[in-house]
mmCIF file with all atom_site columns, N, CA and C in Angstrom:
data_model
loop_
_atom_site.group_PDB
_atom_site.id
_atom_site.type_symbol
_atom_site.label_atom_id
_atom_site.label_alt_id
_atom_site.label_comp_id
_atom_site.label_asym_id
_atom_site.label_entity_id
_atom_site.label_seq_id
_atom_site.pdbx_PDB_ins_code
_atom_site.Cartn_x
_atom_site.Cartn_y
_atom_site.Cartn_z
_atom_site.occupancy
_atom_site.B_iso_or_equiv
_atom_site.pdbx_formal_charge
_atom_site.auth_seq_id
_atom_site.auth_comp_id
_atom_site.auth_asym_id
_atom_site.auth_atom_id
_atom_site.pdbx_PDB_model_num
ATOM 1   N N  . MET Y 1 1  ? 19.562  -21.097 -37.850 1.00 53.00 ? 25  MET Y N  1
ATOM 2   C CA . MET Y 1 1  ? 18.852  -20.144 -38.663 1.00 53.00 ? 25  MET Y CA 1
ATOM 3   C C  . MET Y 1 1  ? 19.698  -18.869 -38.731 1.00 53.00 ? 25  MET Y C  1
ATOM 4   N N  . PRO Y 1 2  ? 19.846  -18.283 -39.903 1.00 58.00 ? 26  PRO Y N  1
ATOM 5   C CA . PRO Y 1 2  ? 20.679  -17.089 -40.014 1.00 58.00 ? 26  PRO Y CA 1
ATOM 6   C C  . PRO Y 1 2  ? 20.057  -15.903 -39.274 1.00 58.00 ? 26  PRO Y C  1
ATOM 7   N N  . GLY Y 1 3  ? 20.901  -15.123 -38.638 1.00 58.00 ? 27  GLY Y N  1
ATOM 8   C CA . GLY Y 1 3  ? 20.446  -13.940 -37.938 1.00 58.00 ? 27  GLY Y CA 1
ATOM 9   C C  . GLY Y 1 3  ? 20.080  -14.185 -36.492 1.00 58.00 ? 27  GLY Y C  1
ATOM 10  N N  . MET Y 1 4  ? 19.975  -15.417 -36.092 1.00 64.00 ? 28  MET Y N  1
ATOM 11  C CA . MET Y 1 4  ? 19.639  -15.738 -34.705 1.00 64.00 ? 28  MET Y CA 1
ATOM 12  C C  . MET Y 1 4  ? 20.918  -15.759 -33.884 1.00 64.00 ? 28  MET Y C  1
ATOM 13  N N  . ASN Y 1 5  ? 20.888  -15.135 -32.753 1.00 65.00 ? 29  ASN Y N  1
ATOM 14  C CA . ASN Y 1 5  ? 22.047  -15.100 -31.876 1.00 65.00 ? 29  ASN Y CA 1
ATOM 15  C C  . ASN Y 1 5  ? 22.007  -16.331 -30.979 1.00 65.00 ? 29  ASN Y C  1
ATOM 16  N N  . GLN Y 1 6  ? 23.076  -17.064 -30.938 1.00 64.00 ? 30  GLN Y N  1
ATOM 17  C CA . GLN Y 1 6  ? 23.119  -18.302 -30.182 1.00 64.00 ? 30  GLN Y CA 1
ATOM 18  C C  . GLN Y 1 6  ? 23.536  -18.083 -28.721 1.00 64.00 ? 30  GLN Y C  1
ATOM 19  N N  . GLN Y 1 7  ? 23.890  -16.861 -28.361 1.00 66.00 ? 31  GLN Y N  1
ATOM 20  C CA . GLN Y 1 7  ? 24.296  -16.612 -26.986 1.00 66.00 ? 31  GLN Y CA 1
ATOM 21  C C  . GLN Y 1 7  ? 23.057  -16.521 -26.091 1.00 66.00 ? 31  GLN Y C  1
ATOM 22  N N  . SER Y 1 8  ? 23.137  -17.150 -24.942 1.00 68.00 ? 32  SER Y N  1
ATOM 23  C CA . SER Y 1 8  ? 22.025  -17.074 -23.995 1.00 68.00 ? 32  SER Y CA 1
ATOM 24  C C  . SER Y 1 8  ? 22.369  -16.074 -22.895 1.00 68.00 ? 32  SER Y C  1
ATOM 25  N N  . ILE Y 1 9  ? 21.373  -15.711 -22.124 1.00 68.00 ? 33  ILE Y N  1
ATOM 26  C CA . ILE Y 1 9  ? 21.582  -14.791 -21.020 1.00 68.00 ? 33  ILE Y CA 1
ATOM 27  C C  . ILE Y 1 9  ? 22.248  -15.548 -19.879 1.00 68.00 ? 33  ILE Y C  1
ATOM 28  N N  . ASP Y 1 10 ? 23.307  -14.990 -19.355 1.00 71.00 ? 34  ASP Y N  1
ATOM 29  C CA . ASP Y 1 10 ? 24.023  -15.605 -18.249 1.00 71.00 ? 34  ASP Y CA 1
ATOM 30  C C  . ASP Y 1 10 ? 23.338  -15.186 -16.952 1.00 71.00 ? 34  ASP Y C  1
ATOM 31  N N  . LEU Y 1 11 ? 22.694  -16.151 -16.283 1.00 73.00 ? 35  LEU Y N  1
ATOM 32  C CA . LEU Y 1 11 ? 21.941  -15.836 -15.075 1.00 73.00 ? 35  LEU Y CA 1
ATOM 33  C C  . LEU Y 1 11 ? 22.832  -15.630 -13.857 1.00 73.00 ? 35  LEU Y C  1
ATOM 34  N N  . THR Y 1 12 ? 24.129  -15.832 -14.015 1.00 80.00 ? 36  THR Y N  1
ATOM 35  C CA . THR Y 1 12 ? 25.048  -15.552 -12.912 1.00 80.00 ? 36  THR Y CA 1
ATOM 36  C C  . THR Y 1 12 ? 25.668  -14.168 -13.053 1.00 80.00 ? 36  THR Y C  1
ATOM 37  N N  . ASN Y 1 13 ? 25.342  -13.467 -14.106 1.00 83.00 ? 37  ASN Y N  1
ATOM 38  C CA . ASN Y 1 13 ? 25.825  -12.111 -14.300 1.00 83.00 ? 37  ASN Y CA 1
ATOM 39  C C  . ASN Y 1 13 ? 25.203  -11.207 -13.233 1.00 83.00 ? 37  ASN Y C  1
ATOM 40  N N  . GLN Y 1 14 ? 26.029  -10.439 -12.542 1.00 89.00 ? 38  GLN Y N  1
ATOM 41  C CA . GLN Y 1 14 ? 25.524  -9.631  -11.436 1.00 89.00 ? 38  GLN Y CA 1
ATOM 42  C C  . GLN Y 1 14 ? 24.601  -8.512  -11.911 1.00 89.00 ? 38  GLN Y C  1
ATOM 43  N N  . LEU Y 1 15 ? 24.810  -8.016  -13.106 1.00 88.00 ? 39  LEU Y N  1
ATOM 44  C CA . LEU Y 1 15 ? 23.930  -6.979  -13.641 1.00 88.00 ? 39  LEU Y CA 1
ATOM 45  C C  . LEU Y 1 15 ? 22.528  -7.528  -13.878 1.00 88.00 ? 39  LEU Y C  1
ATOM 46  N N  . VAL Y 1 16 ? 22.432  -8.722  -14.436 1.00 85.00 ? 40  VAL Y N  1
ATOM 47  C CA . VAL Y 1 16 ? 21.131  -9.341  -14.695 1.00 85.00 ? 40  VAL Y CA 1
ATOM 48  C C  . VAL Y 1 16 ? 20.408  -9.614  -13.378 1.00 85.00 ? 40  VAL Y C  1
ATOM 49  N N  . VAL Y 1 17 ? 21.131  -10.107 -12.385 1.00 89.00 ? 41  VAL Y N  1
ATOM 50  C CA . VAL Y 1 17 ? 20.533  -10.402 -11.086 1.00 89.00 ? 41  VAL Y CA 1
ATOM 51  C C  . VAL Y 1 17 ? 20.070  -9.113  -10.410 1.00 89.00 ? 41  VAL Y C  1
ATOM 52  N N  . ALA Y 1 18 ? 20.858  -8.050  -10.473 1.00 91.00 ? 42  ALA Y N  1
ATOM 53  C CA . ALA Y 1 18 ? 20.488  -6.780  -9.861  1.00 91.00 ? 42  ALA Y CA 1
ATOM 54  C C  . ALA Y 1 18 ? 19.257  -6.184  -10.546 1.00 91.00 ? 42  ALA Y C  1
ATOM 55  N N  . LEU Y 1 19 ? 19.197  -6.254  -11.869 1.00 90.00 ? 43  LEU Y N  1
ATOM 56  C CA . LEU Y 1 19 ? 18.027  -5.747  -12.590 1.00 90.00 ? 43  LEU Y CA 1
ATOM 57  C C  . LEU Y 1 19 ? 16.770  -6.548  -12.254 1.00 90.00 ? 43  LEU Y C  1
ATOM 58  N N  . PHE Y 1 20 ? 16.920  -7.861  -12.118 1.00 91.00 ? 44  PHE Y N  1
ATOM 59  C CA . PHE Y 1 20 ? 15.769  -8.701  -11.761 1.00 91.00 ? 44  PHE Y CA 1
ATOM 60  C C  . PHE Y 1 20 ? 15.268  -8.357  -10.361 1.00 91.00 ? 44  PHE Y C  1
ATOM 61  N N  . ARG Y 1 21 ? 16.177  -8.224  -9.407  1.00 93.00 ? 45  ARG Y N  1
ATOM 62  C CA . ARG Y 1 21 ? 15.776  -7.904  -8.042  1.00 93.00 ? 45  ARG Y CA 1
ATOM 63  C C  . ARG Y 1 21 ? 15.142  -6.517  -7.953  1.00 93.00 ? 45  ARG Y C  1
ATOM 64  N N  . HIS Y 1 22 ? 15.671  -5.568  -8.720  1.00 95.00 ? 46  HIS Y N  1
ATOM 65  C CA . HIS Y 1 22 ? 15.099  -4.221  -8.731  1.00 95.00 ? 46  HIS Y CA 1
ATOM 66  C C  . HIS Y 1 22 ? 13.675  -4.244  -9.287  1.00 95.00 ? 46  HIS Y C  1
ATOM 67  N N  . SER Y 1 23 ? 13.473  -4.948  -10.382 1.00 95.00 ? 47  SER Y N  1
ATOM 68  C CA . SER Y 1 23 ? 12.128  -5.009  -10.959 1.00 95.00 ? 47  SER Y CA 1
ATOM 69  C C  . SER Y 1 23 ? 11.177  -5.779  -10.052 1.00 95.00 ? 47  SER Y C  1
ATOM 70  N N  . LEU Y 1 24 ? 11.667  -6.796  -9.367  1.00 95.00 ? 48  LEU Y N  1
ATOM 71  C CA . LEU Y 1 24 ? 10.834  -7.548  -8.435  1.00 95.00 ? 48  LEU Y CA 1
ATOM 72  C C  . LEU Y 1 24 ? 10.417  -6.678  -7.254  1.00 95.00 ? 48  LEU Y C  1
ATOM 73  N N  . LEU Y 1 25 ? 11.346  -5.904  -6.707  1.00 96.00 ? 49  LEU Y N  1
ATOM 74  C CA . LEU Y 1 25 ? 11.039  -5.002  -5.595  1.00 96.00 ? 49  LEU Y CA 1
ATOM 75  C C  . LEU Y 1 25 ? 10.043  -3.932  -6.029  1.00 96.00 ? 49  LEU Y C  1
ATOM 76  N N  . PHE Y 1 26 ? 10.268  -3.336  -7.186  1.00 96.00 ? 50  PHE Y N  1
ATOM 77  C CA . PHE Y 1 26 ? 9.373   -2.295  -7.689  1.00 96.00 ? 50  PHE Y CA 1
ATOM 78  C C  . PHE Y 1 26 ? 7.968   -2.841  -7.906  1.00 96.00 ? 50  PHE Y C  1
ATOM 79  N N  . THR Y 1 27 ? 7.856   -4.021  -8.479  1.00 96.00 ? 51  THR Y N  1
ATOM 80  C CA . THR Y 1 27 ? 6.553   -4.626  -8.720  1.00 96.00 ? 51  THR Y CA 1
ATOM 81  C C  . THR Y 1 27 ? 5.850   -4.946  -7.406  1.00 96.00 ? 51  THR Y C  1
ATOM 82  N N  . ALA Y 1 28 ? 6.583   -5.472  -6.433  1.00 96.00 ? 52  ALA Y N  1
ATOM 83  C CA . ALA Y 1 28 ? 5.983   -5.791  -5.135  1.00 96.00 ? 52  ALA Y CA 1
ATOM 84  C C  . ALA Y 1 28 ? 5.491   -4.527  -4.444  1.00 96.00 ? 52  ALA Y C  1
ATOM 85  N N  . LEU Y 1 29 ? 6.283   -3.467  -4.455  1.00 95.00 ? 53  LEU Y N  1
ATOM 86  C CA . LEU Y 1 29 ? 5.862   -2.209  -3.834  1.00 95.00 ? 53  LEU Y CA 1
ATOM 87  C C  . LEU Y 1 29 ? 4.649   -1.622  -4.544  1.00 95.00 ? 53  LEU Y C  1
ATOM 88  N N  . LEU Y 1 30 ? 4.610   -1.747  -5.846  1.00 96.00 ? 54  LEU Y N  1
ATOM 89  C CA . LEU Y 1 30 ? 3.465   -1.255  -6.606  1.00 96.00 ? 54  LEU Y CA 1
ATOM 90  C C  . LEU Y 1 30 ? 2.195   -2.005  -6.233  1.00 96.00 ? 54  LEU Y C  1
ATOM 91  N N  . TRP Y 1 31 ? 2.272   -3.326  -6.153  1.00 96.00 ? 55  TRP Y N  1
ATOM 92  C CA . TRP Y 1 31 ? 1.107   -4.122  -5.788  1.00 96.00 ? 55  TRP Y CA 1
ATOM 93  C C  . TRP Y 1 31 ? 0.650   -3.826  -4.361  1.00 96.00 ? 55  TRP Y C  1
ATOM 94  N N  . ILE Y 1 32 ? 1.595   -3.708  -3.429  1.00 95.00 ? 56  ILE Y N  1
ATOM 95  C CA . ILE Y 1 32 ? 1.242   -3.411  -2.047  1.00 95.00 ? 56  ILE Y CA 1
ATOM 96  C C  . ILE Y 1 32 ? 0.551   -2.053  -1.962  1.00 95.00 ? 56  ILE Y C  1
ATOM 97  N N  . THR Y 1 33 ? 1.072   -1.076  -2.687  1.00 94.00 ? 57  THR Y N  1
ATOM 98  C CA . THR Y 1 33 ? 0.471   0.256   -2.681  1.00 94.00 ? 57  THR Y CA 1
ATOM 99  C C  . THR Y 1 33 ? -0.930  0.237   -3.281  1.00 94.00 ? 57  THR Y C  1
ATOM 100 N N  . LEU Y 1 34 ? -1.101  -0.424  -4.402  1.00 95.00 ? 58  LEU Y N  1
ATOM 101 C CA . LEU Y 1 34 ? -2.418  -0.474  -5.048  1.00 95.00 ? 58  LEU Y CA 1
ATOM 102 C C  . LEU Y 1 34 ? -3.451  -1.195  -4.187  1.00 95.00 ? 58  LEU Y C  1
ATOM 103 N N  . ILE Y 1 35 ? -3.063  -2.295  -3.573  1.00 94.00 ? 59  ILE Y N  1
ATOM 104 C CA . ILE Y 1 35 ? -4.001  -3.045  -2.746  1.00 94.00 ? 59  ILE Y CA 1
ATOM 105 C C  . ILE Y 1 35 ? -4.375  -2.242  -1.503  1.00 94.00 ? 59  ILE Y C  1
ATOM 106 N N  . SER Y 1 36 ? -3.398  -1.607  -0.868  1.00 91.00 ? 60  SER Y N  1
ATOM 107 C CA . SER Y 1 36 ? -3.705  -0.838  0.335   1.00 91.00 ? 60  SER Y CA 1
ATOM 108 C C  . SER Y 1 36 ? -4.561  0.387   0.007   1.00 91.00 ? 60  SER Y C  1
ATOM 109 N N  . MET Y 1 37 ? -4.286  1.052   -1.096  1.00 92.00 ? 61  MET Y N  1
ATOM 110 C CA . MET Y 1 37 ? -5.103  2.205   -1.485  1.00 92.00 ? 61  MET Y CA 1
ATOM 111 C C  . MET Y 1 37 ? -6.536  1.773   -1.800  1.00 92.00 ? 61  MET Y C  1
ATOM 112 N N  . THR Y 1 38 ? -6.693  0.646   -2.464  1.00 92.00 ? 62  THR Y N  1
ATOM 113 C CA . THR Y 1 38 ? -8.027  0.140   -2.772  1.00 92.00 ? 62  THR Y CA 1
ATOM 114 C C  . THR Y 1 38 ? -8.786  -0.187  -1.498  1.00 92.00 ? 62  THR Y C  1
ATOM 115 N N  . LEU Y 1 39 ? -8.124  -0.834  -0.548  1.00 87.00 ? 63  LEU Y N  1
ATOM 116 C CA . LEU Y 1 39 ? -8.778  -1.159  0.716   1.00 87.00 ? 63  LEU Y CA 1
ATOM 117 C C  . LEU Y 1 39 ? -9.155  0.099   1.483   1.00 87.00 ? 63  LEU Y C  1
ATOM 118 N N  . MET Y 1 40 ? -8.275  1.094   1.484   1.00 84.00 ? 64  MET Y N  1
ATOM 119 C CA . MET Y 1 40 ? -8.590  2.338   2.186   1.00 84.00 ? 64  MET Y CA 1
ATOM 120 C C  . MET Y 1 40 ? -9.779  3.040   1.555   1.00 84.00 ? 64  MET Y C  1
ATOM 121 N N  . VAL Y 1 41 ? -9.852  3.065   0.244   1.00 85.00 ? 65  VAL Y N  1
ATOM 122 C CA . VAL Y 1 41 ? -10.984 3.706   -0.435  1.00 85.00 ? 65  VAL Y CA 1
ATOM 123 C C  . VAL Y 1 41 ? -12.280 2.964   -0.125  1.00 85.00 ? 65  VAL Y C  1
ATOM 124 N N  . ILE Y 1 42 ? -12.238 1.646   -0.122  1.00 83.00 ? 66  ILE Y N  1
ATOM 125 C CA . ILE Y 1 42 ? -13.433 0.858   0.184   1.00 83.00 ? 66  ILE Y CA 1
ATOM 126 C C  . ILE Y 1 42 ? -13.901 1.126   1.614   1.00 83.00 ? 66  ILE Y C  1
ATOM 127 N N  . VAL Y 1 43 ? -12.965 1.156   2.549   1.00 77.00 ? 67  VAL Y N  1
ATOM 128 C CA . VAL Y 1 43 ? -13.332 1.381   3.950   1.00 77.00 ? 67  VAL Y CA 1
ATOM 129 C C  . VAL Y 1 43 ? -13.888 2.782   4.147   1.00 77.00 ? 67  VAL Y C  1
ATOM 130 N N  . VAL Y 1 44 ? -13.273 3.767   3.528   1.00 77.00 ? 68  VAL Y N  1
ATOM 131 C CA . VAL Y 1 44 ? -13.759 5.143   3.690   1.00 77.00 ? 68  VAL Y CA 1
ATOM 132 C C  . VAL Y 1 44 ? -15.114 5.318   3.023   1.00 77.00 ? 68  VAL Y C  1
ATOM 133 N N  . LEU Y 1 45 ? -15.312 4.708   1.870   1.00 77.00 ? 69  LEU Y N  1
ATOM 134 C CA . LEU Y 1 45 ? -16.594 4.846   1.190   1.00 77.00 ? 69  LEU Y CA 1
ATOM 135 C C  . LEU Y 1 45 ? -17.720 4.157   1.950   1.00 77.00 ? 69  LEU Y C  1
ATOM 136 N N  . THR Y 1 46 ? -17.427 3.098   2.641   1.00 77.00 ? 70  THR Y N  1
ATOM 137 C CA . THR Y 1 46 ? -18.479 2.435   3.409   1.00 77.00 ? 70  THR Y CA 1
ATOM 138 C C  . THR Y 1 46 ? -18.670 3.085   4.765   1.00 77.00 ? 70  THR Y C  1
ATOM 139 N N  . ARG Y 1 47 ? -17.757 3.993   5.147   1.00 71.00 ? 71  ARG Y N  1
ATOM 140 C CA . ARG Y 1 47 ? -17.845 4.789   6.364   1.00 71.00 ? 71  ARG Y CA 1
ATOM 141 C C  . ARG Y 1 47 ? -17.804 3.945   7.640   1.00 71.00 ? 71  ARG Y C  1
ATOM 142 N N  . HIS Y 1 48 ? -17.342 2.701   7.546   1.00 65.00 ? 72  HIS Y N  1
ATOM 143 C CA . HIS Y 1 48 ? -17.220 1.875   8.745   1.00 65.00 ? 72  HIS Y CA 1
ATOM 144 C C  . HIS Y 1 48 ? -16.016 2.292   9.581   1.00 65.00 ? 72  HIS Y C  1
ATOM 145 N N  . ILE Y 1 49 ? -15.073 2.968   8.982   1.00 65.00 ? 73  ILE Y N  1
ATOM 146 C CA . ILE Y 1 49 ? -13.873 3.333   9.723   1.00 65.00 ? 73  ILE Y CA 1
ATOM 147 C C  . ILE Y 1 49 ? -14.169 4.395   10.779  1.00 65.00 ? 73  ILE Y C  1
ATOM 148 N N  . LEU Y 1 50 ? -15.196 5.193   10.585  1.00 63.00 ? 74  LEU Y N  1
ATOM 149 C CA . LEU Y 1 50 ? -15.512 6.231   11.554  1.00 63.00 ? 74  LEU Y CA 1
ATOM 150 C C  . LEU Y 1 50 ? -16.114 5.664   12.836  1.00 63.00 ? 74  LEU Y C  1
ATOM 151 N N  . ASN Y 1 51 ? -16.723 4.488   12.763  1.00 63.00 ? 75  ASN Y N  1
ATOM 152 C CA . ASN Y 1 51 ? -17.340 3.878   13.933  1.00 63.00 ? 75  ASN Y CA 1
ATOM 153 C C  . ASN Y 1 51 ? -16.537 2.693   14.459  1.00 63.00 ? 75  ASN Y C  1
ATOM 154 N N  . PHE Y 1 52 ? -15.321 2.533   14.003  1.00 65.00 ? 76  PHE Y N  1
ATOM 155 C CA . PHE Y 1 52 ? -14.515 1.386   14.396  1.00 65.00 ? 76  PHE Y CA 1
ATOM 156 C C  . PHE Y 1 52 ? -14.088 1.506   15.855  1.00 65.00 ? 76  PHE Y C  1
ATOM 157 N N  . ASN Y 1 53 ? -14.449 0.529   16.650  1.00 61.00 ? 77  ASN Y N  1
ATOM 158 C CA . ASN Y 1 53 ? -13.997 0.391   18.029  1.00 61.00 ? 77  ASN Y CA 1
ATOM 159 C C  . ASN Y 1 53 ? -14.329 1.618   18.888  1.00 61.00 ? 77  ASN Y C  1
ATOM 160 N N  . LEU Y 1 54 ? -15.509 2.161   18.721  1.00 67.00 ? 78  LEU Y N  1
ATOM 161 C CA . LEU Y 1 54 ? -15.920 3.316   19.518  1.00 67.00 ? 78  LEU Y CA 1
ATOM 162 C C  . LEU Y 1 54 ? -16.963 2.896   20.541  1.00 67.00 ? 78  LEU Y C  1
ATOM 163 N N  . SER Y 1 55 ? -16.892 3.509   21.687  1.00 71.00 ? 79  SER Y N  1
ATOM 164 C CA . SER Y 1 55 ? -17.914 3.312   22.709  1.00 71.00 ? 79  SER Y CA 1
ATOM 165 C C  . SER Y 1 55 ? -19.141 4.145   22.324  1.00 71.00 ? 79  SER Y C  1
ATOM 166 N N  . PRO Y 1 56 ? -20.253 3.959   23.002  1.00 72.00 ? 80  PRO Y N  1
ATOM 167 C CA . PRO Y 1 56 ? -21.437 4.787   22.690  1.00 72.00 ? 80  PRO Y CA 1
ATOM 168 C C  . PRO Y 1 56 ? -21.171 6.280   22.862  1.00 72.00 ? 80  PRO Y C  1
ATOM 169 N N  . GLU Y 1 57 ? -20.284 6.640   23.801  1.00 71.00 ? 81  GLU Y N  1
ATOM 170 C CA . GLU Y 1 57 ? -19.948 8.056   23.968  1.00 71.00 ? 81  GLU Y CA 1
ATOM 171 C C  . GLU Y 1 57 ? -19.144 8.570   22.766  1.00 71.00 ? 81  GLU Y C  1
ATOM 172 N N  . GLY Y 1 58 ? -18.316 7.715   22.218  1.00 69.00 ? 82  GLY Y N  1
ATOM 173 C CA . GLY Y 1 58 ? -17.504 8.121   21.081  1.00 69.00 ? 82  GLY Y CA 1
ATOM 174 C C  . GLY Y 1 58 ? -18.309 8.292   19.813  1.00 69.00 ? 82  GLY Y C  1
ATOM 175 N N  . ILE Y 1 59 ? -19.378 7.525   19.672  1.00 71.00 ? 83  ILE Y N  1
ATOM 176 C CA . ILE Y 1 59 ? -20.219 7.648   18.479  1.00 71.00 ? 83  ILE Y CA 1
ATOM 177 C C  . ILE Y 1 59 ? -20.956 8.989   18.489  1.00 71.00 ? 83  ILE Y C  1
ATOM 178 N N  . ASN Y 1 60 ? -21.273 9.507   19.670  1.00 75.00 ? 84  ASN Y N  1
ATOM 179 C CA . ASN Y 1 60 ? -22.031 10.760  19.779  1.00 75.00 ? 84  ASN Y CA 1
ATOM 180 C C  . ASN Y 1 60 ? -21.147 12.001  19.825  1.00 75.00 ? 84  ASN Y C  1
ATOM 181 N N  . GLU Y 1 61 ? -19.830 11.867  19.611  1.00 75.00 ? 85  GLU Y N  1
ATOM 182 C CA . GLU Y 1 61 ? -18.968 13.045  19.680  1.00 75.00 ? 85  GLU Y CA 1
ATOM 183 C C  . GLU Y 1 61 ? -19.172 13.937  18.460  1.00 75.00 ? 85  GLU Y C  1
ATOM 184 N N  . THR Y 1 62 ? -18.783 15.189  18.582  1.00 79.00 ? 86  THR Y N  1
ATOM 185 C CA . THR Y 1 62 ? -18.972 16.141  17.488  1.00 79.00 ? 86  THR Y CA 1
ATOM 186 C C  . THR Y 1 62 ? -18.052 15.803  16.323  1.00 79.00 ? 86  THR Y C  1
ATOM 187 N N  . SER Y 1 63 ? -18.422 16.284  15.149  1.00 76.00 ? 87  SER Y N  1
ATOM 188 C CA . SER Y 1 63 ? -17.633 15.962  13.959  1.00 76.00 ? 87  SER Y CA 1
ATOM 189 C C  . SER Y 1 63 ? -16.262 16.629  14.003  1.00 76.00 ? 87  SER Y C  1
ATOM 190 N N  . ALA Y 1 64 ? -16.168 17.816  14.597  1.00 83.00 ? 88  ALA Y N  1
ATOM 191 C CA . ALA Y 1 64 ? -14.871 18.493  14.696  1.00 83.00 ? 88  ALA Y CA 1
ATOM 192 C C  . ALA Y 1 64 ? -13.902 17.678  15.541  1.00 83.00 ? 88  ALA Y C  1
ATOM 193 N N  . ARG Y 1 65 ? -14.402 17.120  16.628  1.00 82.00 ? 89  ARG Y N  1
ATOM 194 C CA . ARG Y 1 65 ? -13.535 16.305  17.484  1.00 82.00 ? 89  ARG Y CA 1
ATOM 195 C C  . ARG Y 1 65 ? -13.136 15.008  16.773  1.00 82.00 ? 89  ARG Y C  1
ATOM 196 N N  . THR Y 1 66 ? -14.053 14.444  15.988  1.00 77.00 ? 90  THR Y N  1
ATOM 197 C CA . THR Y 1 66 ? -13.733 13.236  15.231  1.00 77.00 ? 90  THR Y CA 1
ATOM 198 C C  . THR Y 1 66 ? -12.620 13.511  14.233  1.00 77.00 ? 90  THR Y C  1
ATOM 199 N N  . TYR Y 1 67 ? -12.726 14.613  13.497  1.00 81.00 ? 91  TYR Y N  1
ATOM 200 C CA . TYR Y 1 67 ? -11.682 14.949  12.524  1.00 81.00 ? 91  TYR Y CA 1
ATOM 201 C C  . TYR Y 1 67 ? -10.358 15.261  13.202  1.00 81.00 ? 91  TYR Y C  1
ATOM 202 N N  . LEU Y 1 68 ? -10.409 15.896  14.344  1.00 86.00 ? 92  LEU Y N  1
ATOM 203 C CA . LEU Y 1 68 ? -9.195  16.188  15.100  1.00 86.00 ? 92  LEU Y CA 1
ATOM 204 C C  . LEU Y 1 68 ? -8.532  14.893  15.576  1.00 86.00 ? 92  LEU Y C  1
ATOM 205 N N  . ARG Y 1 69 ? -9.343  13.960  16.058  1.00 82.00 ? 93  ARG Y N  1
ATOM 206 C CA . ARG Y 1 69 ? -8.821  12.675  16.525  1.00 82.00 ? 93  ARG Y CA 1
ATOM 207 C C  . ARG Y 1 69 ? -8.178  11.907  15.371  1.00 82.00 ? 93  ARG Y C  1
ATOM 208 N N  . TRP Y 1 70 ? -8.850  11.873  14.224  1.00 80.00 ? 94  TRP Y N  1
ATOM 209 C CA . TRP Y 1 70 ? -8.294  11.177  13.062  1.00 80.00 ? 94  TRP Y CA 1
ATOM 210 C C  . TRP Y 1 70 ? -7.061  11.892  12.522  1.00 80.00 ? 94  TRP Y C  1
ATOM 211 N N  . GLY Y 1 71 ? -7.056  13.198  12.574  1.00 85.00 ? 95  GLY Y N  1
ATOM 212 C CA . GLY Y 1 71 ? -5.880  13.961  12.113  1.00 85.00 ? 95  GLY Y CA 1
ATOM 213 C C  . GLY Y 1 71 ? -4.654  13.664  12.950  1.00 85.00 ? 95  GLY Y C  1
ATOM 214 N N  . PHE Y 1 72 ? -4.819  13.640  14.290  1.00 90.00 ? 96  PHE Y N  1
ATOM 215 C CA . PHE Y 1 72 ? -3.704  13.283  15.144  1.00 90.00 ? 96  PHE Y CA 1
ATOM 216 C C  . PHE Y 1 72 ? -3.259  11.841  14.941  1.00 90.00 ? 96  PHE Y C  1
ATOM 217 N N  . GLY Y 1 73 ? -4.211  10.969  14.669  1.00 84.00 ? 97  GLY Y N  1
ATOM 218 C CA . GLY Y 1 73 ? -3.865  9.569   14.389  1.00 84.00 ? 97  GLY Y CA 1
ATOM 219 C C  . GLY Y 1 73 ? -3.036  9.427   13.121  1.00 84.00 ? 97  GLY Y C  1
ATOM 220 N N  . VAL Y 1 74 ? -3.424  10.154  12.085  1.00 83.00 ? 98  VAL Y N  1
ATOM 221 C CA . VAL Y 1 74 ? -2.657  10.114  10.825  1.00 83.00 ? 98  VAL Y CA 1
ATOM 222 C C  . VAL Y 1 74 ? -1.280  10.738  11.021  1.00 83.00 ? 98  VAL Y C  1
ATOM 223 N N  . LEU Y 1 75 ? -1.214  11.832  11.760  1.00 88.00 ? 99  LEU Y N  1
ATOM 224 C CA . LEU Y 1 75 ? 0.056   12.468  12.027  1.00 88.00 ? 99  LEU Y CA 1
ATOM 225 C C  . LEU Y 1 75 ? 0.972   11.533  12.815  1.00 88.00 ? 99  LEU Y C  1
ATOM 226 N N  . TRP Y 1 76 ? 0.423   10.803  13.770  1.00 87.00 ? 100 TRP Y N  1
ATOM 227 C CA . TRP Y 1 76 ? 1.215   9.871   14.553  1.00 87.00 ? 100 TRP Y CA 1
ATOM 228 C C  . TRP Y 1 76 ? 1.766   8.761   13.678  1.00 87.00 ? 100 TRP Y C  1
ATOM 229 N N  . LEU Y 1 77 ? 0.929   8.249   12.759  1.00 79.00 ? 101 LEU Y N  1
ATOM 230 C CA . LEU Y 1 77 ? 1.403   7.174   11.869  1.00 79.00 ? 101 LEU Y CA 1
ATOM 231 C C  . LEU Y 1 77 ? 2.464   7.678   10.935  1.00 79.00 ? 101 LEU Y C  1
#
């Protein structure tokens, strides 16, 4: 057919392989970020994260101490 290019993409070309790997990495990082952010929002909205693995004494602690504990935990991570 006139106007159609008969050349195909060479899959051994290093530029094509590098572009494919870059787009694959970017897409994977995007999906990982979106899934983790969604899970974090769900956990925070259900408020189960505040009572995770706490003893009865920990459940009765003041809110300032809870925020301080979580702040140090985030800073450590």
